[in-house]
Amino acid sequence: MPDWLPVAASTYAKDIDGLIWLITAIVGVWFVIAEVVLFYLIFRYRRRAGVKPEYVDGSRKKQIAWILVPCAAILACDLVIDAASARVWDEMKLTNPKPHMTVRVDGRQWAWDLTNPGPDRVLDTSDDITLLNELHVPAGEVVRFELRSRDTLHSLWVPELRLKQDAVPGRTFRGWFEATRPGEYGILCAELCGVAHGVMKGTLIVHESSGYENWLRSAQAQAPAAAAPAPATAPATAPATVPATAPAGGSVAR
Amino acid sequence: MNPVAEAPAIRRPAPPAPAAHGGDDAHGGHHEPESFWRRYVFSTDHKMIAKQYLFTGVFMALVGGFLAQLMRVQLASPGAEIPGMGAMHAGQYNTYVTMHGTTMIFWVAMPLLLGAFGNFLIPLMIGAKDMAFPRLNMLSYWTFALSTVVLLGSFFVPGGASPVGWTAYPPLSANPQYSGNVWGVHLWILAVALEMVAFLMGGINYITTAINLRAPGMRMKDLPLILWMQIVASVIFLFSAGPLVAGAVMLLLDRTAGTGFYNPAAGGDPLLFQHLFWFFGHPEVYVLLLPGLGIVAEILPVFSRKPVFGYKMILWSTIATGLLSFVVWAHHQFVSGIDPRLAAPFSLTTILISVPVAVTLFSFIATLWKGSIEFTTAMLFALGMIAVFLIGGVTGILNGSAAADIYIHDTYFVVAHFHYALIPPVFFGFFAGIYYWYPKMFGRMMNETLGKLHFWGTTIFVNVTFLPMFVMGLRGYPRRVYDPTQFSSLGDMTLMQILATVGTAGLLLSQVPLLINFFGSLRWGKVAGPNPWRANTLEWAAPSPPPHGNFAAQPSVYRWPYEYSAPGRAEDWHPQHLPSGAAAEGSRS
Ligand code: HEM
Ligand SMILES: [Cu+2]
Ligand SMILES: [Cu+2]
């Protein structure tokens, strides 16, 4: 079987994958049973000369049981799925592991402003590093994120982390992830946000922890003052100026 | 041994003299020859209105299919020149997605399943002369026609048609500055509101008619299942439409009057719209599913010559599905930022819907048991509907699980899932219904060879089109993006994109035999006679096609609709309107 899902690069990715396969297996069994029975009956009871149909209206207790007993089994499967699903959900959304640092993700038409707290690991201080469409985090550490939008809805979507969360203007959403696998991953937008929605992309760079420290140092050295944080006070100024034909590559607004 | 076959005749009172109902003076007494306008345009005859909905819906299906094909060409070969249109740009793609989805749901599925079949069948199947409110019915169609003009007109205003998705989420939809579109979105909102008004008038009519104008002797439990499904669908629609219309009005006010219902800077909340939209939107998919299932429920017994299995179970599970559909809406919002504690309850209700839906589907499958199945085109589409819908049904469980949905939400997996959930009731159901009731509508038979060509083409190409989308979705491809080459990090999906596009072309081409068959049979089809399928329900007691006023004499009802192959009877069918003991008149002509 080919790799159906992208690599799993966060702690909860494997739980979500496990859940997806569990559900697929359960519903797959029911699907196969239903199709096999359907096609068997179609074949077995096709019209043949001299064979009379029988009057069966499914109103007797025994006949009703043919339907309701399998449906009770489906109910049981549903509850298993619900329980498994709730367990994964709770782990992702209702627990609050202690973070190594907090980053800020601001979506706007059509780019991500991504703020790393810098060496002091505290946001909104002078050593913050704000980059366009680029976020650096260490592997093996819990990273909290604050997700906001400056204009329309966007959705932070990192397939390899199995992380998706809408950004809603007027709200700050707080969540977390722990990347497990160093590498570069696409940050996509999964919510229609206007003409260049399809090319609103960033990159998440997950470092080994030493690599992360190196990156921090070099970023600091390169642009000590470039940390001028994109202020959250600039709501929605970009749009009207964007050409109707979005360029085919790269990010659009800057 | 066989309590059902004879019992109805015993417990049923002698039918009263035909009541003077029918609702409208136009149907009393003899009919003057009508002018062209009265007959074909401003008709109050439910059958003509049904045909108006039918032709409008088919036309819009061609529009929606054409838009789908445009998108598919772009996705398979990004930037390709489309003859006569040039290369597609991102804004156009967004417009096509929006208008395709909107058209298919509101201007294809609704008019075909409810407008055409609801109108045609409800009075005929209950032995009535027309709808309870024939003029309201006419107003319903013409409101719908107006909404169609507004929708299509929005393509031609400055800026083009709406690009904000069929879900029209604010702030994108509320703020022209974000979408770059003023008039297209205005007209989209207006068109959808008018369309809802049209079907609200229709729904009131369907429910009133089915409950009040039944033929003498016809109890609610003698209603064919399709009528139950139409009633439940209409009730769901009536209860869910209000919030959406309210939401749309607020959206319009935000756009035009400077209110801030969805504007956080003014104290509003964009999520409010999502709740209002999906409080309507999820029940809406059952509004479309139920009439499709209803069509299948009528066809299976006729072509397996057996009663439908578990009438009461199907009925109760239909009602349960309808009720449950009102408490699942937030499953569209698992990642939208709602309180995470809401996920578990909405996951639970969503996944539980599988139980009543399974009751219905299993009962349909069991109907085949010990039957004698004849593979007419109508039957093939009915069986195909079950086989294909199962894919849509089981994949819905993945979406319903909040945690799994984090991954697949807004990816092509969802696109594949909802097409597998919608195409069976909307297209397979509609096709099955057309092949089955065409003789009644037009008095002639359709060609079976062309029909089978149509069936196999449709079934094969639906899967060629949509199976690859599951694969793309699992890779993480987001939906509503015009340039798939942007996502090379997710793996090379060119093959899948091409398959889906070839599938779409094949699917559209497969509709050619239907169009030829449909129009050719009007002229060359074999004359059908009143009851070519030897079916029990009342519409087959009327001439084909039924005249204005429907029945030569008011029929009375003596039994339930599914009395096929009852032991001790010479014929294997027993029409609802025949007194016990009488032989069925008219056979396969
Ligand atoms: C001819 C068969 C069809 C094809 C090839 C087709 C194809 C597509 C494609 C390519 C998309 C856009 C996916 C994206 O970019 O996100 C789409 C979206 C959609 N389709 Fe279809 N479709 C078909 C029939 C239908 C039918 C019958 C319905 C409903 C009854 C339907 C409802 C929708 C909806 C609601 C959307 C979402 C629109 C949006 O995202 O705003 N489609 N379809
Ligand atoms: Cu976007
Ligand atoms: Cu839903």
PDB file of C-alpha atoms in Angstrom, chain A residues 2-7 16-17 19-21 23-24 27-28 30-31 34-35 37-39 41-48 51-60 63-68 70-72 74-75 77-79 81-82 84-86 88-90 92-94 109-110 150-153 155 157-160 162-171 173 185-186 188-199 201 235-240 244-250, chain B residues 1-5 89-91 94 98 163-165 169-172 177-179 264 269-271 274 302-311 313 334-341 343-344 347-348 351-355 358-359 362-363 365-366 368-375 383 386-388 390-391 394-395 397-398 400-411 471 474-483 485-487 489-490 534 560 562-567 572 588:
ATOM      1  CA  PRO A   2       1.336   3.461  -0.837  1.00  0.00           C
ATOM      2  CA  ASP A   3       1.771   6.010   1.903  1.00  0.00           C
ATOM      3  CA  TRP A   4      -1.729   7.377   2.071  1.00  0.00           C
ATOM      4  CA  LEU A   5      -1.003   9.960   4.687  1.00  0.00           C
ATOM      5  CA  PRO A   6       1.999  12.307   4.784  1.00  0.00           C
ATOM      6  CA  VAL A   7       4.703  11.503   7.341  1.00  0.00           C
ATOM      7  CA  ILE A  16      -4.883  10.838  14.690  1.00  0.00           C
ATOM      8  CA  ASP A  17      -3.534   8.364  12.163  1.00  0.00           C
ATOM      9  CA  LEU A  19      -7.888   6.868  14.797  1.00  0.00           C
ATOM     10  CA  ILE A  20      -8.271   7.289  11.046  1.00  0.00           C
ATOM     11  CA  TRP A  21      -7.217   3.688  10.459  1.00  0.00           C
ATOM     12  CA  ILE A  23     -12.461   4.102  11.846  1.00  0.00           C
ATOM     13  CA  THR A  24     -11.564   3.043   8.318  1.00  0.00           C
ATOM     14  CA  VAL A  27     -16.587   1.182   8.610  1.00  0.00           C
ATOM     15  CA  GLY A  28     -14.697  -0.767   5.949  1.00  0.00           C
ATOM     16  CA  TRP A  30     -19.515  -2.782   7.402  1.00  0.00           C
ATOM     17  CA  PHE A  31     -19.125  -1.426   3.915  1.00  0.00           C
ATOM     18  CA  ALA A  34     -23.328  -4.397   3.022  1.00  0.00           C
ATOM     19  CA  GLU A  35     -22.026  -4.452  -0.546  1.00  0.00           C
ATOM     20  CA  VAL A  37     -24.976  -8.886   0.751  1.00  0.00           C
ATOM     21  CA  LEU A  38     -26.435  -6.388  -1.720  1.00  0.00           C
ATOM     22  CA  PHE A  39     -24.683  -7.909  -4.719  1.00  0.00           C
ATOM     23  CA  LEU A  41     -29.069 -10.757  -3.305  1.00  0.00           C
ATOM     24  CA  ILE A  42     -29.097  -8.986  -6.653  1.00  0.00           C
ATOM     25  CA  PHE A  43     -27.460 -11.986  -8.243  1.00  0.00           C
ATOM     26  CA  ARG A  44     -29.299 -14.691  -6.338  1.00  0.00           C
ATOM     27  CA  TYR A  45     -32.781 -13.256  -6.860  1.00  0.00           C
ATOM     28  CA  ARG A  46     -32.513 -12.046 -10.424  1.00  0.00           C
ATOM     29  CA  ARG A  47     -35.632 -12.861 -12.390  1.00  0.00           C
ATOM     30  CA  ARG A  48     -35.729 -16.469 -13.564  1.00  0.00           C
ATOM     31  CA  VAL A  51     -39.321 -18.811  -9.803  1.00  0.00           C
ATOM     32  CA  LYS A  52     -41.958 -16.921  -7.844  1.00  0.00           C
ATOM     33  CA  PRO A  53     -41.123 -14.171  -5.367  1.00  0.00           C
ATOM     34  CA  GLU A  54     -42.244 -14.590  -1.796  1.00  0.00           C
ATOM     35  CA  TYR A  55     -44.395 -12.188   0.163  1.00  0.00           C
ATOM     36  CA  VAL A  56     -42.061 -11.007   2.923  1.00  0.00           C
ATOM     37  CA  ASP A  57     -42.948  -7.611   4.311  1.00  0.00           C
ATOM     38  CA  GLY A  58     -40.563  -7.458   7.234  1.00  0.00           C
ATOM     39  CA  SER A  59     -43.256  -6.893   9.819  1.00  0.00           C
ATOM     40  CA  ARG A  60     -42.682  -9.985  11.973  1.00  0.00           C
ATOM     41  CA  GLN A  63     -37.671 -10.258  10.357  1.00  0.00           C
ATOM     42  CA  ILE A  64     -37.358  -6.975  12.181  1.00  0.00           C
ATOM     43  CA  ALA A  65     -34.524  -8.505  14.156  1.00  0.00           C
ATOM     44  CA  TRP A  66     -32.585  -9.078  10.944  1.00  0.00           C
ATOM     45  CA  ILE A  67     -32.362  -5.333  10.608  1.00  0.00           C
ATOM     46  CA  LEU A  68     -32.238  -4.184  14.183  1.00  0.00           C
ATOM     47  CA  PRO A  70     -27.010  -5.486  12.886  1.00  0.00           C
ATOM     48  CA  CYS A  71     -28.001  -1.907  13.607  1.00  0.00           C
ATOM     49  CA  ALA A  72     -27.429  -2.483  17.301  1.00  0.00           C
ATOM     50  CA  ILE A  74     -23.480  -0.550  14.378  1.00  0.00           C
ATOM     51  CA  LEU A  75     -24.510   1.426  17.414  1.00  0.00           C
ATOM     52  CA  CYS A  77     -19.251   0.385  16.779  1.00  0.00           C
ATOM     53  CA  ASP A  78     -20.337   4.017  16.815  1.00  0.00           C
ATOM     54  CA  LEU A  79     -19.748   4.225  20.520  1.00  0.00           C
ATOM     55  CA  ILE A  81     -15.449   5.218  17.516  1.00  0.00           C
ATOM     56  CA  ASP A  82     -16.803   8.041  19.630  1.00  0.00           C
ATOM     57  CA  ALA A  84     -11.588   6.596  20.657  1.00  0.00           C
ATOM     58  CA  SER A  85     -12.193   9.905  18.985  1.00  0.00           C
ATOM     59  CA  ALA A  86     -12.905  11.717  22.238  1.00  0.00           C
ATOM     60  CA  VAL A  88      -7.576  11.768  20.929  1.00  0.00           C
ATOM     61  CA  TRP A  89      -9.491  15.021  20.910  1.00  0.00           C
ATOM     62  CA  ASP A  90      -9.091  15.519  24.625  1.00  0.00           C
ATOM     63  CA  MET A  92      -5.006  17.476  21.717  1.00  0.00           C
ATOM     64  CA  LYS A  93      -7.448  20.117  22.791  1.00  0.00           C
ATOM     65  CA  LEU A  94      -8.217  19.824  26.462  1.00  0.00           C
ATOM     66  CA  GLN A 109      -4.591  38.102   2.958  1.00  0.00           C
ATOM     67  CA  TRP A 110      -2.445  36.248   1.783  1.00  0.00           C
ATOM     68  CA  ARG A 150      -6.182  40.320  10.604  1.00  0.00           C
ATOM     69  CA  ASP A 151      -8.959  40.168   8.023  1.00  0.00           C
ATOM     70  CA  THR A 152     -10.935  37.137   6.867  1.00  0.00           C
ATOM     71  CA  LEU A 153     -10.982  33.565   8.069  1.00  0.00           C
ATOM     72  CA  SER A 155      -6.892  28.122   8.604  1.00  0.00           C
ATOM     73  CA  TRP A 157      -2.852  23.745   8.155  1.00  0.00           C
ATOM     74  CA  VAL A 158       0.303  21.724   8.557  1.00  0.00           C
ATOM     75  CA  PRO A 159      -0.549  18.273   7.170  1.00  0.00           C
ATOM     76  CA  GLU A 160       2.532  16.545   8.591  1.00  0.00           C
ATOM     77  CA  ARG A 162      -1.946  16.861  11.648  1.00  0.00           C
ATOM     78  CA  LEU A 163      -2.572  20.387  12.829  1.00  0.00           C
ATOM     79  CA  LYS A 164      -5.471  22.422  11.534  1.00  0.00           C
ATOM     80  CA  GLN A 165      -7.114  25.374  13.185  1.00  0.00           C
ATOM     81  CA  ASP A 166      -9.142  28.250  11.805  1.00  0.00           C
ATOM     82  CA  ALA A 167      -8.004  31.786  12.475  1.00  0.00           C
ATOM     83  CA  VAL A 168     -10.982  34.002  13.245  1.00  0.00           C
ATOM     84  CA  PRO A 169     -10.723  37.778  13.267  1.00  0.00           C
ATOM     85  CA  GLY A 170     -11.538  39.153  16.682  1.00  0.00           C
ATOM     86  CA  ARG A 171     -10.394  36.024  18.494  1.00  0.00           C
ATOM     87  CA  PHE A 173      -6.973  30.880  19.495  1.00  0.00           C
ATOM     88  CA  TYR A 185       6.885  21.366   6.244  1.00  0.00           C
ATOM     89  CA  GLY A 186       4.395  23.421   4.338  1.00  0.00           C
ATOM     90  CA  LEU A 188      -1.015  25.916   4.092  1.00  0.00           C
ATOM     91  CA  CYS A 189      -4.275  27.784   4.394  1.00  0.00           C
ATOM     92  CA  ALA A 190      -7.294  25.519   4.566  1.00  0.00           C
ATOM     93  CA  GLU A 191     -10.064  28.110   4.646  1.00  0.00           C
ATOM     94  CA  LEU A 192     -11.161  30.065   1.590  1.00  0.00           C
ATOM     95  CA  CYS A 193      -9.818  33.546   2.192  1.00  0.00           C
ATOM     96  CA  GLY A 194     -10.053  35.332  -1.121  1.00  0.00           C
ATOM     97  CA  VAL A 195      -8.439  35.325  -4.478  1.00  0.00           C
ATOM     98  CA  ALA A 196      -4.966  34.096  -3.524  1.00  0.00           C
ATOM     99  CA  HIS A 197      -6.148  31.550  -0.955  1.00  0.00           C
ATOM    100  CA  GLY A 198      -4.543  28.737  -2.939  1.00  0.00           C
ATOM    101  CA  VAL A 199      -1.057  30.204  -2.775  1.00  0.00           C
ATOM    102  CA  LYS A 201       1.775  29.245   2.008  1.00  0.00           C
ATOM    103  CA  PRO A 235      -6.079  45.294  10.179  1.00  0.00           C
ATOM    104  CA  ALA A 236      -6.870  44.577   6.605  1.00  0.00           C
ATOM    105  CA  THR A 237      -5.176  47.045   4.448  1.00  0.00           C
ATOM    106  CA  ALA A 238      -3.864  44.831   1.729  1.00  0.00           C
ATOM    107  CA  PRO A 239      -6.741  43.389  -0.254  1.00  0.00           C
ATOM    108  CA  ALA A 240      -8.012  45.849  -2.797  1.00  0.00           C
ATOM    109  CA  ALA A 244      -7.120  39.625 -10.034  1.00  0.00           C
ATOM    110  CA  THR A 245      -4.597  37.278 -11.527  1.00  0.00           C
ATOM    111  CA  ALA A 246      -2.661  35.816  -8.691  1.00  0.00           C
ATOM    112  CA  PRO A 247       0.845  34.851  -9.614  1.00  0.00           C
ATOM    113  CA  ALA A 248       1.332  31.179 -10.056  1.00  0.00           C
ATOM    114  CA  GLY A 249       4.127  30.771  -7.575  1.00  0.00           C
ATOM    115  CA  GLY A 250       5.465  32.089  -4.363  1.00  0.00           C
TER     116      GLY A 250
ATOM    117  CA  MET B   1     -50.675 -17.509   7.340  1.00  0.00           C
ATOM    118  CA  ASN B   2     -50.975 -14.277   5.566  1.00  0.00           C
ATOM    119  CA  PRO B   3     -52.631 -11.621   7.651  1.00  0.00           C
ATOM    120  CA  VAL B   4     -51.663  -8.657   5.580  1.00  0.00           C
ATOM    121  CA  ALA B   5     -53.100  -9.569   2.252  1.00  0.00           C
ATOM    122  CA  HIS B  89      -7.239  32.832 -13.075  1.00  0.00           C
ATOM    123  CA  ALA B  90      -7.674  32.337  -9.371  1.00  0.00           C
ATOM    124  CA  GLY B  91     -10.619  34.659  -9.030  1.00  0.00           C
ATOM    125  CA  ASN B  94     -13.281  30.750  -6.853  1.00  0.00           C
ATOM    126  CA  THR B  98     -19.000  28.871  -5.536  1.00  0.00           C
ATOM    127  CA  PRO B 163     -16.314  34.018  -5.357  1.00  0.00           C
ATOM    128  CA  VAL B 164     -16.831  33.445  -1.634  1.00  0.00           C
ATOM    129  CA  GLY B 165     -17.798  29.759  -1.566  1.00  0.00           C
ATOM    130  CA  TYR B 169     -18.591  32.698   5.363  1.00  0.00           C
ATOM    131  CA  PRO B 170     -18.032  36.233   6.583  1.00  0.00           C
ATOM    132  CA  PRO B 171     -15.898  38.328   6.815  1.00  0.00           C
ATOM    133  CA  LEU B 172     -14.981  37.328   3.255  1.00  0.00           C
ATOM    134  CA  GLN B 177     -12.925  44.843   0.332  1.00  0.00           C
ATOM    135  CA  TYR B 178     -11.800  41.293   1.123  1.00  0.00           C
ATOM    136  CA  SER B 179     -13.460  39.498  -1.757  1.00  0.00           C
ATOM    137  CA  PRO B 264     -15.619  41.738  15.259  1.00  0.00           C
ATOM    138  CA  ASP B 269     -18.885  37.575  15.455  1.00  0.00           C
ATOM    139  CA  PRO B 270     -18.108  35.761  12.216  1.00  0.00           C
ATOM    140  CA  LEU B 271     -18.858  32.424  13.866  1.00  0.00           C
ATOM    141  CA  GLN B 274     -21.437  29.583  10.572  1.00  0.00           C
ATOM    142  CA  VAL B 302     -42.044  -2.932  -8.169  1.00  0.00           C
ATOM    143  CA  PHE B 303     -39.058  -4.543  -9.851  1.00  0.00           C
ATOM    144  CA  SER B 304     -38.532  -7.247  -7.297  1.00  0.00           C
ATOM    145  CA  ARG B 305     -42.273  -7.913  -7.094  1.00  0.00           C
ATOM    146  CA  LYS B 306     -42.215  -7.914  -3.331  1.00  0.00           C
ATOM    147  CA  PRO B 307     -43.452  -5.671  -0.537  1.00  0.00           C
ATOM    148  CA  VAL B 308     -40.957  -3.167   0.741  1.00  0.00           C
ATOM    149  CA  PHE B 309     -39.258  -4.719   3.736  1.00  0.00           C
ATOM    150  CA  GLY B 310     -40.085  -3.065   7.046  1.00  0.00           C
ATOM    151  CA  TYR B 311     -42.324  -0.148   6.065  1.00  0.00           C
ATOM    152  CA  MET B 313     -39.020   0.659  10.440  1.00  0.00           C
ATOM    153  CA  PHE B 334     -14.725  21.303  14.788  1.00  0.00           C
ATOM    154  CA  VAL B 335     -11.709  23.370  13.746  1.00  0.00           C
ATOM    155  CA  SER B 336     -13.491  26.700  13.479  1.00  0.00           C
ATOM    156  CA  GLY B 337     -12.655  27.814  16.987  1.00  0.00           C
ATOM    157  CA  ILE B 338     -15.801  26.775  18.842  1.00  0.00           C
ATOM    158  CA  ASP B 339     -15.406  25.650  22.428  1.00  0.00           C
ATOM    159  CA  PRO B 340     -13.495  22.348  22.263  1.00  0.00           C
ATOM    160  CA  ARG B 341     -15.829  20.828  24.825  1.00  0.00           C
ATOM    161  CA  ALA B 343     -16.800  18.493  19.978  1.00  0.00           C
ATOM    162  CA  ALA B 344     -17.666  15.311  21.828  1.00  0.00           C
ATOM    163  CA  SER B 347     -19.381  13.938  17.275  1.00  0.00           C
ATOM    164  CA  LEU B 348     -21.725  11.627  19.111  1.00  0.00           C
ATOM    165  CA  ILE B 351     -22.020   9.383  14.220  1.00  0.00           C
ATOM    166  CA  LEU B 352     -25.296   8.131  15.715  1.00  0.00           C
ATOM    167  CA  ILE B 353     -27.129   9.168  12.545  1.00  0.00           C
ATOM    168  CA  SER B 354     -25.536   6.118  10.993  1.00  0.00           C
ATOM    169  CA  VAL B 355     -28.011   3.971  12.933  1.00  0.00           C
ATOM    170  CA  ALA B 358     -28.487   1.966   8.269  1.00  0.00           C
ATOM    171  CA  VAL B 359     -31.982   0.801   9.241  1.00  0.00           C
ATOM    172  CA  PHE B 362     -30.595  -2.497   5.301  1.00  0.00           C
ATOM    173  CA  SER B 363     -34.361  -2.609   4.882  1.00  0.00           C
ATOM    174  CA  ILE B 365     -31.370  -4.440   0.791  1.00  0.00           C
ATOM    175  CA  ALA B 366     -33.598  -6.931   2.576  1.00  0.00           C
ATOM    176  CA  LEU B 368     -34.511  -7.917  -2.495  1.00  0.00           C
ATOM    177  CA  TRP B 369     -34.506 -11.120  -0.477  1.00  0.00           C
ATOM    178  CA  LYS B 370     -36.651 -13.761  -2.173  1.00  0.00           C
ATOM    179  CA  GLY B 371     -37.665 -11.298  -4.818  1.00  0.00           C
ATOM    180  CA  SER B 372     -37.728 -11.646  -8.563  1.00  0.00           C
ATOM    181  CA  ILE B 373     -35.521  -8.833  -9.732  1.00  0.00           C
ATOM    182  CA  GLU B 374     -36.000  -7.304 -13.134  1.00  0.00           C
ATOM    183  CA  PHE B 375     -33.125  -5.088 -14.239  1.00  0.00           C
ATOM    184  CA  LEU B 383     -29.684  -0.382  -6.861  1.00  0.00           C
ATOM    185  CA  ILE B 386     -27.649   2.117  -2.631  1.00  0.00           C
ATOM    186  CA  ALA B 387     -24.293   0.734  -3.717  1.00  0.00           C
ATOM    187  CA  VAL B 388     -22.724   4.140  -4.298  1.00  0.00           C
ATOM    188  CA  LEU B 390     -22.754   3.421   0.990  1.00  0.00           C
ATOM    189  CA  ILE B 391     -19.390   4.986   0.126  1.00  0.00           C
ATOM    190  CA  VAL B 394     -19.239   5.261   5.652  1.00  0.00           C
ATOM    191  CA  THR B 395     -16.770   8.029   4.850  1.00  0.00           C
ATOM    192  CA  ILE B 397     -18.078   8.675   9.942  1.00  0.00           C
ATOM    193  CA  LEU B 398     -14.490   9.844   9.475  1.00  0.00           C
ATOM    194  CA  GLY B 400     -17.958  12.957  12.100  1.00  0.00           C
ATOM    195  CA  SER B 401     -15.148  12.016  14.427  1.00  0.00           C
ATOM    196  CA  ALA B 402     -13.928  15.366  15.683  1.00  0.00           C
ATOM    197  CA  ALA B 403     -10.323  14.265  16.067  1.00  0.00           C
ATOM    198  CA  ALA B 404     -10.091  12.614  12.650  1.00  0.00           C
ATOM    199  CA  ASP B 405     -11.827  15.622  11.160  1.00  0.00           C
ATOM    200  CA  ILE B 406      -9.002  17.870  12.295  1.00  0.00           C
ATOM    201  CA  TYR B 407      -6.985  16.176   9.621  1.00  0.00           C
ATOM    202  CA  ILE B 408      -9.494  15.773   6.819  1.00  0.00           C
ATOM    203  CA  HIS B 409     -11.590  18.898   7.250  1.00  0.00           C
ATOM    204  CA  ASP B 410     -11.422  21.205   4.219  1.00  0.00           C
ATOM    205  CA  THR B 411      -9.381  18.724   2.225  1.00  0.00           C
ATOM    206  CA  VAL B 471      -6.543   9.795  -2.174  1.00  0.00           C
ATOM    207  CA  LEU B 474      -5.709  11.856   2.564  1.00  0.00           C
ATOM    208  CA  ARG B 475      -2.479  13.363   1.249  1.00  0.00           C
ATOM    209  CA  GLY B 476      -3.675  16.654   2.679  1.00  0.00           C
ATOM    210  CA  TYR B 477      -4.708  18.610  -0.424  1.00  0.00           C
ATOM    211  CA  PRO B 478      -6.882  21.514   0.637  1.00  0.00           C
ATOM    212  CA  ARG B 479     -10.096  22.187  -1.249  1.00  0.00           C
ATOM    213  CA  ARG B 480     -10.992  25.351  -3.148  1.00  0.00           C
ATOM    214  CA  VAL B 481      -7.513  25.904  -4.518  1.00  0.00           C
ATOM    215  CA  TYR B 482      -7.037  26.708  -8.165  1.00  0.00           C
ATOM    216  CA  ASP B 483      -3.430  25.639  -8.581  1.00  0.00           C
ATOM    217  CA  THR B 485       1.076  22.534  -8.379  1.00  0.00           C
ATOM    218  CA  GLN B 486       1.486  24.618  -5.234  1.00  0.00           C
ATOM    219  CA  PHE B 487       1.338  21.497  -3.122  1.00  0.00           C
ATOM    220  CA  SER B 489       5.292  18.888  -0.770  1.00  0.00           C
ATOM    221  CA  LEU B 490       2.267  16.626  -0.456  1.00  0.00           C
ATOM    222  CA  ARG B 534     -47.885  -3.256 -13.009  1.00  0.00           C
ATOM    223  CA  TRP B 560     -51.190  -0.269   1.558  1.00  0.00           C
ATOM    224  CA  TYR B 562     -46.745  -2.606  -1.437  1.00  0.00           C
ATOM    225  CA  GLU B 563     -49.039  -5.552  -1.957  1.00  0.00           C
ATOM    226  CA  TYR B 564     -46.904  -7.532  -4.415  1.00  0.00           C
ATOM    227  CA  SER B 565     -46.989 -11.317  -4.835  1.00  0.00           C
ATOM    228  CA  ALA B 566     -49.587 -11.752  -2.120  1.00  0.00           C
ATOM    229  CA  PRO B 567     -50.346 -15.448  -1.687  1.00  0.00           C
ATOM    230  CA  ASP B 572     -48.667 -10.491  -8.509  1.00  0.00           C
ATOM    231  CA  ARG B 588     -48.308  -4.708 -19.474  1.00  0.00           C
TER     232      ARG B 588
END
